[in-house]
Amino acid sequence: NAGVTQTPKFQVLKTGQSMTLQCAQDMNHEYMSWYRQDPGMGLRLIHYSVGAGITDQGEVPNGYNVSRSTTEDFPLRLLSAAPSQTSVYFCASSFRLNTEAFFGQGTRLTVV
Amino acid sequence: GESVGLHLPTLSVQEGDNSIINCAYSNSASDYFIWYKQESGKGPQFIIDIRSNMDKRQGQRVTVLLNKTVKHLSLQIAATQPGDSAVYFCAEETSYDKVIFGPGTSLSVIP
């Protein structure tokens, strides 16, 4: 059972470049979310989804887009990377609301 | 607005002692609270949760206490071990279906 898989693990981007961070889960979870974690800080919610076809904004959604075309996948897109988006990104999933979340191993993104 | 905060950013305890990590939340409508443990270089891992209709829940060596009157959450770890050294986060699930994390407490266990 793979759980939550994030790719890539590391990425360096130039300012203005675009990229997609991939997240997949094989637990048939309805709820998925993306967080960013900056040094010495907690996790801040970027976007979340309560099911396929449904997404909503979290605390810090600017500069990021998401879609949820399937239950399994929840990609995070950076349309025009900025140095302020340098961070570690975590994807999480849970069976439904009010249940524990399972996290991926994270993607460390550096924007130069 | 919605926010979850911690009273202590760092905590050092002797091996074998009990640890208490505190958390304050501001959204009185939140109905589900979770504690996560994050080891260096890894994603957060679920420790224990509690719903708003409870004031205490126990797991293996861990206990979570919820005081809705003062909007306070705590995590108690019994007989703290070196493997408990990590950053601990509390999180709340708000009425808007968002799970918001606090800033975290770094627990260091002294052998």
Tab-separated table of C-alpha atoms in Angstrom:
chain	number	residue	atom	x	y	z
A	1	ASN	CA	0.000	0.000	0.000
A	2	ALA	CA	1.808	3.123	-1.264
A	3	GLY	CA	-0.313	5.671	0.621
A	4	VAL	CA	0.296	9.253	-0.568
A	5	THR	CA	2.943	9.652	-3.239
A	6	GLN	CA	4.424	13.007	-4.178
A	7	THR	CA	6.685	13.703	-7.114
A	8	PRO	CA	9.231	15.103	-7.552
A	9	LYS	CA	11.035	15.074	-4.190
A	10	PHE	CA	13.263	18.001	-5.133
A	11	GLN	CA	12.928	20.731	-7.766
A	12	VAL	CA	14.743	23.916	-8.670
A	13	LEU	CA	12.899	26.451	-10.816
A	14	LYS	CA	13.813	29.772	-12.303
A	15	THR	CA	11.577	32.738	-11.598
A	16	GLY	CA	8.692	32.760	-14.056
A	17	GLN	CA	8.808	29.067	-14.883
A	18	SER	CA	5.771	26.882	-14.429
A	19	MET	CA	5.524	23.366	-13.070
A	20	THR	CA	3.136	20.841	-11.611
A	21	LEU	CA	3.658	19.028	-8.343
A	22	GLN	CA	2.051	15.622	-8.489
A	23	CYS	CA	0.140	13.936	-5.686
A	24	ALA	CA	-1.530	10.545	-5.845
A	25	GLN	CA	-3.180	8.380	-3.214
A	26	ASP	CA	-4.340	4.795	-3.476
A	27	MET	CA	-6.574	4.676	-0.395
A	28	ASN	CA	-9.783	5.885	-2.083
A	29	HIS	CA	-9.785	8.961	0.106
A	30	GLU	CA	-12.275	11.707	-0.626
A	31	TYR	CA	-10.460	14.615	1.020
A	32	MET	CA	-7.119	15.856	-0.313
A	33	SER	CA	-5.152	18.973	0.425
A	34	TRP	CA	-1.925	20.817	-0.260
A	35	TYR	CA	0.181	22.593	2.361
A	36	ARG	CA	3.379	24.548	2.269
A	37	GLN	CA	5.854	24.574	5.130
A	38	ASP	CA	8.449	27.301	5.505
A	39	PRO	CA	11.485	26.955	7.801
A	40	GLY	CA	10.575	26.864	11.469
A	41	MET	CA	6.917	27.264	10.743
A	42	GLY	CA	3.776	25.248	10.650
A	43	LEU	CA	1.878	24.062	7.614
A	44	ARG	CA	-0.273	26.535	5.729
A	45	LEU	CA	-3.184	25.303	3.676
A	46	ILE	CA	-2.995	26.204	-0.030
A	47	HIS	CA	-5.964	24.385	-1.608
A	48	TYR	CA	-8.141	21.469	-0.705
A	49	SER	CA	-10.713	19.154	-2.261
A	50	VAL	CA	-13.616	17.323	-0.641
A	51	GLY	CA	-14.083	15.065	-3.651
A	52	ALA	CA	-13.513	14.653	-7.370
A	53	GLY	CA	-14.537	17.782	-9.259
A	54	ILE	CA	-14.597	19.960	-6.138
A	55	THR	CA	-11.791	22.241	-5.004
A	56	ASP	CA	-11.575	25.260	-2.738
A	57	GLN	CA	-9.041	27.784	-1.519
A	58	GLY	CA	-7.135	27.521	1.710
A	59	GLU	CA	-5.154	30.137	3.650
A	60	VAL	CA	-2.547	30.956	0.964
A	61	PRO	CA	-3.968	30.123	-2.501
A	62	ASN	CA	-2.438	32.942	-4.544
A	63	GLY	CA	-0.036	31.759	-7.246
A	64	TYR	CA	-1.311	28.172	-7.179
A	65	ASN	CA	-3.966	26.271	-9.109
A	66	VAL	CA	-5.413	22.833	-8.485
A	67	SER	CA	-7.821	20.433	-10.118
A	68	ARG	CA	-9.355	17.132	-9.031
A	69	SER	CA	-10.466	15.160	-12.044
A	70	THR	CA	-10.114	11.793	-10.287
A	71	THR	CA	-10.348	10.617	-6.700
A	72	GLU	CA	-6.713	9.491	-6.769
A	73	ASP	CA	-4.891	12.555	-8.106
A	74	PHE	CA	-4.619	16.135	-6.879
A	75	PRO	CA	-1.916	18.069	-8.787
A	76	LEU	CA	-0.720	21.499	-7.700
A	77	ARG	CA	0.281	23.923	-10.443
A	78	LEU	CA	2.569	26.909	-10.164
A	79	LEU	CA	1.855	29.079	-13.201
A	80	SER	CA	4.736	31.559	-12.793
A	81	ALA	CA	7.132	30.637	-10.007
A	82	ALA	CA	8.379	33.331	-7.629
A	83	PRO	CA	11.156	33.164	-4.995
A	84	SER	CA	8.464	33.552	-2.309
A	85	GLN	CA	7.207	30.109	-3.330
A	86	THR	CA	10.420	28.465	-2.187
A	87	SER	CA	9.164	26.011	0.398
A	88	VAL	CA	8.475	22.379	1.201
A	89	TYR	CA	5.119	21.255	-0.148
A	90	PHE	CA	3.084	18.487	1.420
A	91	CYS	CA	0.086	16.723	0.008
A	92	ALA	CA	-2.329	14.979	2.364
A	93	SER	CA	-5.399	12.810	2.066
A	94	SER	CA	-8.058	11.519	4.434
A	95	PHE	CA	-11.000	9.181	4.036
A	96	ARG	CA	-13.394	12.031	4.725
A	97	LEU	CA	-13.596	15.065	6.941
A	98	ASN	CA	-13.149	14.502	10.666
A	99	THR	CA	-10.658	11.684	10.096
A	100	GLU	CA	-6.882	11.502	10.290
A	101	ALA	CA	-4.846	12.702	7.343
A	102	PHE	CA	-1.993	10.833	5.701
A	103	PHE	CA	0.847	12.926	4.355
A	104	GLY	CA	3.262	12.436	1.527
A	105	GLN	CA	7.013	12.795	2.015
A	106	GLY	CA	7.046	16.313	0.629
A	107	THR	CA	8.503	18.184	-2.346
A	108	ARG	CA	11.306	20.609	-1.642
A	109	LEU	CA	10.995	23.459	-4.143
A	110	THR	CA	13.560	26.195	-4.652
A	111	VAL	CA	12.824	29.156	-6.927
A	112	VAL	CA	15.872	31.164	-7.970
B	1	GLY	CA	-10.193	34.878	11.796
B	2	GLU	CA	-9.300	31.232	12.083
B	3	SER	CA	-6.053	30.495	13.814
B	4	VAL	CA	-4.369	27.885	15.914
B	5	GLY	CA	-1.396	28.807	18.035
B	6	LEU	CA	0.989	27.198	20.482
B	7	HIS	CA	2.145	28.599	23.811
B	8	LEU	CA	5.649	27.120	23.726
B	9	PRO	CA	7.801	26.958	20.606
B	10	THR	CA	10.408	24.624	22.206
B	11	LEU	CA	10.312	22.087	25.001
B	12	SER	CA	13.156	20.075	26.553
B	13	VAL	CA	12.394	17.154	28.862
B	14	GLN	CA	14.374	14.427	30.565
B	15	GLU	CA	13.942	10.914	29.272
B	16	GLY	CA	11.299	9.190	31.340
B	17	ASP	CA	9.515	12.376	32.337
B	18	ASN	CA	6.084	13.337	31.101
B	19	SER	CA	5.743	16.007	28.386
B	20	ILE	CA	2.908	18.465	27.962
B	21	ILE	CA	2.478	20.437	24.756
B	22	ASN	CA	-0.170	23.145	24.673
B	23	CYS	CA	-2.214	24.689	21.906
B	24	ALA	CA	-4.746	27.515	21.722
B	25	TYR	CA	-7.368	27.778	19.026
B	26	SER	CA	-9.602	30.671	18.154
B	27	ASN	CA	-12.500	29.189	16.176
B	28	SER	CA	-15.146	28.093	18.656
B	29	ALA	CA	-17.054	26.359	15.831
B	30	SER	CA	-14.223	23.892	15.135
B	31	ASP	CA	-15.372	20.375	15.872
B	32	TYR	CA	-12.355	18.166	15.282
B	33	PHE	CA	-8.786	18.487	16.553
B	34	ILE	CA	-5.706	16.493	15.689
B	35	TRP	CA	-2.134	16.205	16.916
B	36	TYR	CA	0.605	15.366	14.447
B	37	LYS	CA	4.279	14.494	14.916
B	38	GLN	CA	6.835	15.514	12.334
B	39	GLU	CA	10.326	14.063	12.305
B	40	SER	CA	13.102	15.782	10.409
B	41	GLY	CA	12.752	15.418	6.648
B	42	LYS	CA	9.411	13.638	6.834
B	43	GLY	CA	5.757	14.479	6.483
B	44	PRO	CA	3.557	14.843	9.572
B	45	GLN	CA	2.216	11.663	11.136
B	46	PHE	CA	-1.079	11.336	12.965
B	47	ILE	CA	-0.804	10.827	16.735
B	48	ILE	CA	-4.265	11.249	18.196
B	49	ASP	CA	-7.478	13.125	17.572
B	50	ILE	CA	-10.451	14.346	19.562
B	51	ARG	CA	-13.903	15.559	18.655
B	52	SER	CA	-15.555	18.540	20.223
B	53	ASN	CA	-18.077	16.398	22.114
B	54	MET	CA	-15.227	14.926	24.176
B	55	ASP	CA	-12.841	16.486	26.687
B	56	LYS	CA	-10.267	13.712	26.945
B	57	ARG	CA	-8.991	10.895	24.808
B	58	GLN	CA	-6.196	8.448	25.523
B	59	GLY	CA	-3.932	6.493	23.236
B	60	GLN	CA	-0.756	4.560	23.747
B	61	ARG	CA	1.358	6.799	26.053
B	62	VAL	CA	-0.476	9.886	24.762
B	63	THR	CA	-3.485	11.776	26.050
B	64	VAL	CA	-5.224	14.730	24.471
B	65	LEU	CA	-7.258	17.132	26.573
B	66	LEU	CA	-9.749	19.595	25.142
B	67	ASN	CA	-11.063	22.567	27.085
B	68	LYS	CA	-13.699	24.247	24.948
B	69	THR	CA	-14.399	26.932	27.534
B	70	VAL	CA	-10.978	28.488	27.074
B	71	LYS	CA	-10.364	27.022	23.603
B	72	HIS	CA	-7.292	25.101	24.691
B	73	LEU	CA	-5.867	21.779	23.591
B	74	SER	CA	-2.994	19.837	25.120
B	75	LEU	CA	-1.000	16.738	24.297
B	76	GLN	CA	0.481	14.724	27.140
B	77	ILE	CA	3.190	12.172	26.450
B	78	ALA	CA	3.922	9.746	29.260
B	79	ALA	CA	7.439	8.454	29.954
B	80	THR	CA	8.984	10.474	27.144
B	81	GLN	CA	11.532	8.574	25.067
B	82	PRO	CA	14.317	9.756	22.734
B	83	GLY	CA	12.193	8.634	19.793
B	84	ASP	CA	9.604	11.219	20.800
B	85	SER	CA	11.966	14.035	19.799
B	86	ALA	CA	10.219	15.815	16.939
B	87	VAL	CA	8.055	18.812	16.127
B	88	TYR	CA	4.454	18.486	17.266
B	89	PHE	CA	1.586	20.281	15.580
B	90	CYS	CA	-1.974	20.716	16.638
B	91	ALA	CA	-4.551	21.192	13.911
B	92	GLU	CA	-8.220	22.065	13.868
B	93	GLU	CA	-10.897	21.318	11.341
B	94	THR	CA	-12.958	24.436	10.963
B	95	SER	CA	-16.592	24.814	10.071
B	96	TYR	CA	-15.477	25.610	6.517
B	97	ASP	CA	-13.961	22.132	6.057
B	98	LYS	CA	-10.421	23.497	6.298
B	99	VAL	CA	-7.755	21.849	8.424
B	100	ILE	CA	-5.566	24.595	9.887
B	101	PHE	CA	-2.259	23.886	11.596
B	102	GLY	CA	-0.577	25.677	14.460
B	103	PRO	CA	3.078	26.797	14.276
B	104	GLY	CA	4.475	23.719	16.053
B	105	THR	CA	6.461	22.876	19.196
B	106	SER	CA	9.880	21.298	19.007
B	107	LEU	CA	10.266	18.578	21.646
B	108	SER	CA	13.797	17.605	22.623
B	109	VAL	CA	14.333	14.609	24.891
B	110	ILE	CA	17.463	14.681	27.029
B	111	PRO	CA	18.909	11.191	27.642
